[in-house]
Short mmCIF file of C-alpha atoms in Angstrom, two decimals:
data_model
loop_
_atom_site.label_atom_id
_atom_site.label_comp_id
_atom_site.label_asym_id
_atom_site.label_seq_id
_atom_site.Cartn_x
_atom_site.Cartn_y
_atom_site.Cartn_z
CA LYS A 1 126.92 46.16 136.80
CA ALA A 2 128.12 46.89 140.33
CA GLY A 3 125.66 46.37 143.17
CA VAL A 4 124.68 48.66 145.98
CA THR A 5 127.64 49.62 148.11
CA GLN A 6 127.61 50.88 151.67
CA THR A 7 130.39 52.41 153.72
CA PRO A 8 131.62 51.84 156.28
CA ARG A 9 130.75 48.19 156.82
CA TYR A 10 131.30 48.30 160.57
CA LEU A 11 131.28 51.16 163.02
CA ILE A 12 131.61 51.54 166.77
CA LYS A 13 130.44 54.74 168.44
CA THR A 14 129.61 55.85 171.95
CA ARG A 15 126.37 57.30 173.26
CA GLY A 16 125.83 60.92 172.37
CA GLN A 17 128.01 60.84 169.26
CA GLN A 18 126.71 61.24 165.77
CA VAL A 19 127.31 59.05 162.75
CA THR A 20 127.01 59.34 158.97
CA LEU A 21 126.51 56.31 156.77
CA SER A 22 126.90 56.31 153.01
CA CYS A 23 125.15 54.40 150.24
CA SER A 24 125.90 54.25 146.52
CA PRO A 25 123.02 52.80 144.51
CA ILE A 26 123.20 50.66 141.42
CA SER A 27 124.07 52.79 138.42
CA GLY A 28 120.91 54.21 136.92
CA HIS A 29 118.84 53.70 140.04
CA ARG A 30 117.35 56.94 141.33
CA SER A 31 115.58 55.73 144.43
CA VAL A 32 117.39 54.95 147.65
CA SER A 33 115.73 53.64 150.79
CA TRP A 34 117.19 53.09 154.22
CA TYR A 35 116.22 50.39 156.70
CA GLN A 36 117.18 49.46 160.20
CA GLN A 37 117.40 45.79 161.03
CA THR A 38 117.40 44.49 164.59
CA PRO A 39 116.90 40.89 165.70
CA GLY A 40 113.58 41.54 167.37
CA GLN A 41 112.05 44.07 165.00
CA GLY A 42 113.14 42.78 161.64
CA LEU A 43 113.53 45.31 158.88
CA GLN A 44 112.10 48.72 159.66
CA PHE A 45 111.76 51.43 157.07
CA LEU A 46 113.59 54.68 157.78
CA PHE A 47 113.11 56.82 154.69
CA GLU A 48 113.15 56.86 150.91
CA TYR A 49 114.78 59.37 148.60
CA PHE A 50 114.10 59.90 144.94
CA SER A 51 115.71 62.58 142.81
CA GLU A 52 117.18 64.26 145.89
CA THR A 53 113.78 64.53 147.59
CA GLN A 54 112.57 62.59 150.59
CA ARG A 55 109.43 60.81 149.43
CA ASN A 56 108.55 58.77 152.42
CA LYS A 57 109.57 58.54 156.05
CA GLY A 58 109.14 55.81 158.61
CA ASN A 59 108.34 56.15 162.26
CA PHE A 60 111.74 57.13 163.60
CA PRO A 61 112.70 60.15 165.71
CA GLY A 62 114.17 63.29 164.19
CA ARG A 63 117.65 62.18 165.22
CA PHE A 64 117.58 60.08 162.07
CA SER A 65 117.98 62.11 158.92
CA GLY A 66 119.18 61.62 155.41
CA ARG A 67 119.86 63.22 152.10
CA GLN A 68 120.43 62.31 148.49
CA PHE A 69 122.85 63.88 146.10
CA SER A 70 122.47 64.63 142.40
CA ASN A 71 124.36 61.44 141.52
CA SER A 72 121.78 59.47 143.58
CA ARG A 73 124.26 58.62 146.31
CA SER A 74 122.68 58.92 149.72
CA GLU A 75 123.81 59.54 153.27
CA MET A 76 122.07 58.80 156.51
CA ASN A 77 122.89 60.63 159.71
CA VAL A 78 122.06 59.70 163.26
CA SER A 79 122.71 62.30 165.93
CA THR A 80 122.92 61.87 169.69
CA LEU A 81 123.36 58.13 169.43
CA GLU A 82 121.58 55.85 171.89
CA LEU A 83 122.37 52.26 172.81
CA GLY A 84 119.20 51.15 171.07
CA ASP A 85 120.51 52.50 167.77
CA SER A 86 122.85 49.53 167.54
CA ALA A 87 121.67 47.70 164.46
CA LEU A 88 122.39 46.76 160.87
CA TYR A 89 121.53 49.67 158.59
CA LEU A 90 120.61 48.61 155.10
CA CYS A 91 120.36 50.70 152.00
CA ALA A 92 118.36 49.58 148.99
CA SER A 93 118.12 51.05 145.53
CA SER A 94 115.53 50.79 142.80
CA LEU A 95 114.93 52.35 139.43
CA ALA A 96 111.83 54.25 140.49
CA ALA A 97 110.21 55.18 143.76
CA GLY A 98 107.35 53.67 145.67
CA GLY A 99 107.77 50.07 146.62
CA GLU A 100 109.28 48.65 143.48
CA THR A 101 111.62 45.71 143.83
CA GLN A 102 114.68 46.87 145.68
CA TYR A 103 118.25 45.71 145.65
CA PHE A 104 119.93 45.78 149.01
CA GLY A 105 123.48 46.63 149.94
CA PRO A 106 125.44 44.59 152.48
CA GLY A 107 124.63 46.96 155.30
CA THR A 108 126.55 48.92 157.88
CA ARG A 109 126.69 47.33 161.30
CA LEU A 110 126.63 50.03 163.95
CA LEU A 111 127.47 49.31 167.55
CA VAL A 112 126.77 52.00 170.12
CA LEU A 113 128.56 51.57 173.43
CA ASP B 1 102.67 48.73 164.86
CA GLN B 2 103.49 45.63 162.91
CA GLN B 3 101.50 45.74 159.73
CA VAL B 4 103.34 42.73 158.36
CA LYS B 5 103.81 39.71 160.56
CA GLN B 6 105.75 36.53 160.21
CA ASN B 7 104.57 34.56 163.20
CA SER B 8 107.09 31.74 162.93
CA PRO B 9 110.57 32.94 163.85
CA SER B 10 112.07 29.66 162.69
CA LEU B 11 111.31 26.61 160.58
CA SER B 12 113.24 23.40 160.10
CA VAL B 13 112.61 20.97 157.23
CA GLN B 14 114.31 17.95 155.71
CA GLU B 15 116.09 18.25 152.39
CA GLY B 16 113.76 17.38 149.53
CA ARG B 17 110.60 18.25 151.45
CA ILE B 18 108.43 21.33 151.05
CA SER B 19 109.14 24.50 153.05
CA ILE B 20 106.16 26.77 153.67
CA LEU B 21 106.79 30.23 155.06
CA ASN B 22 103.83 32.36 156.06
CA CYS B 23 103.16 36.07 156.27
CA ASP B 24 100.12 38.08 157.35
CA TYR B 25 99.39 41.74 156.78
CA THR B 26 96.79 44.12 158.12
CA ASN B 27 96.78 47.08 155.75
CA SER B 28 94.32 46.60 152.88
CA MET B 29 96.18 49.32 150.92
CA PHE B 30 99.07 46.94 150.28
CA ASP B 31 98.95 45.71 146.70
CA TYR B 32 102.40 44.34 146.00
CA PHE B 33 104.18 41.68 148.01
CA LEU B 34 107.75 40.47 147.98
CA TRP B 35 109.93 37.83 149.57
CA TYR B 36 113.58 38.41 150.34
CA LYS B 37 116.21 35.96 151.41
CA LYS B 38 119.08 36.91 153.67
CA TYR B 39 122.27 35.05 154.45
CA PRO B 40 124.35 36.03 157.48
CA ALA B 41 126.56 39.10 156.97
CA GLU B 42 124.86 39.92 153.66
CA GLY B 43 122.04 42.23 152.68
CA PRO B 44 118.68 40.73 151.73
CA THR B 45 118.27 39.61 148.12
CA PHE B 46 115.03 39.70 146.22
CA LEU B 47 113.46 36.29 145.71
CA ILE B 48 109.97 36.53 144.26
CA SER B 49 107.03 38.93 144.22
CA ILE B 50 103.32 38.97 143.54
CA SER B 51 100.86 41.67 142.66
CA SER B 52 97.44 41.78 144.26
CA ILE B 53 95.79 41.07 140.91
CA LYS B 54 97.20 37.54 141.03
CA ASP B 55 96.89 34.77 143.59
CA LYS B 56 99.91 32.75 142.58
CA ASN B 57 103.33 33.37 141.11
CA GLU B 58 105.86 30.68 140.39
CA ASP B 59 109.57 30.85 139.71
CA GLY B 60 111.37 27.53 139.61
CA ARG B 61 111.27 25.93 143.03
CA PHE B 62 109.66 29.00 144.57
CA THR B 63 105.94 29.76 144.53
CA VAL B 64 104.20 32.58 146.31
CA PHE B 65 100.49 32.37 147.08
CA LEU B 66 98.34 35.35 147.96
CA ASN B 67 95.00 35.17 149.73
CA LYS B 68 93.69 38.72 149.71
CA SER B 69 90.55 38.04 151.70
CA ALA B 70 92.62 36.55 154.50
CA LYS B 71 95.42 39.08 154.04
CA HIS B 72 97.83 36.20 153.96
CA LEU B 73 100.68 35.19 151.71
CA SER B 74 102.94 32.19 151.75
CA LEU B 75 106.15 31.12 150.11
CA HIS B 76 106.54 27.49 149.09
CA ILE B 77 109.94 26.02 148.33
CA VAL B 78 109.87 22.62 146.66
CA PRO B 79 112.10 20.70 146.93
CA SER B 80 113.99 22.35 149.77
CA GLN B 81 117.78 22.31 149.56
CA PRO B 82 120.41 22.94 152.27
CA GLY B 83 121.46 26.10 150.40
CA ASP B 84 117.99 27.49 151.05
CA SER B 85 118.89 27.83 154.73
CA ALA B 86 118.60 31.56 155.41
CA VAL B 87 116.30 34.16 156.93
CA TYR B 88 113.29 34.94 154.76
CA PHE B 89 111.57 38.32 154.96
CA CYS B 90 108.20 39.11 153.48
CA ALA B 91 107.40 42.66 152.51
CA ALA B 92 104.23 44.45 151.54
CA SER B 93 103.95 47.73 149.70
CA GLY B 94 101.24 50.10 148.59
CA ASN B 95 100.19 53.70 148.87
CA ASN B 96 103.82 54.80 149.03
CA ASP B 97 104.46 52.64 152.06
CA MET B 98 106.52 49.50 152.40
CA ARG B 99 106.72 47.26 155.45
CA PHE B 100 108.72 44.19 156.25
CA GLY B 101 108.06 41.24 158.50
CA ALA B 102 110.59 40.31 161.15
CA GLY B 103 111.78 37.30 159.22
CA THR B 104 111.64 33.51 159.49
CA ARG B 105 114.84 31.53 159.80
CA LEU B 106 114.64 28.45 157.59
CA THR B 107 116.98 25.54 158.23
CA VAL B 108 117.06 22.76 155.67
CA LYS B 109 118.67 19.62 157.05
CA PRO B 110 120.59 17.31 154.71
#
């Protein structure tokens, strides 16, 4: 069974631009969560989607948004990029929602210049 | 606010010895705890978990201990192997919330 895939793997943007990241969960998994990882902050929860509905949202500004499609694939969008948005963005999938064991993708490394 | 804390950013142990990684949490609503292991350039992989109804869970060389009164959990790796060198994240979940610690980098020296 294929694992969680994320595209693109690496991305360079400039301040003020917007970016869309994509995540395909493990087949059969209906929950997708997004995390931001930075060296100083560790993994920080962005949001969780289950059955196309956002179930939970972390403490991030409204510039960070996401959605989930009927096939459980998910996208995350960041608008008006700031230098501090440079990070590794991880997607994780699980069968059900709410803190169950999650399987992480390799991440998308975003660099904002 | 950091509801899950890993106060040691790094740990170095000799091969064959025990590695003990610690994690503290503040939210008493957390009832399920997990450890993840992360190699460079890869996403974290699930290692072991424990529910709040237990105080110990063992899986091969890995054992997680939970002390609910102290809001503390630890991961023991015995014996440690060089391949265990990675960043270890603890996570706590409950009440539809999930938080991660910042990670501890474990280095196991041959």
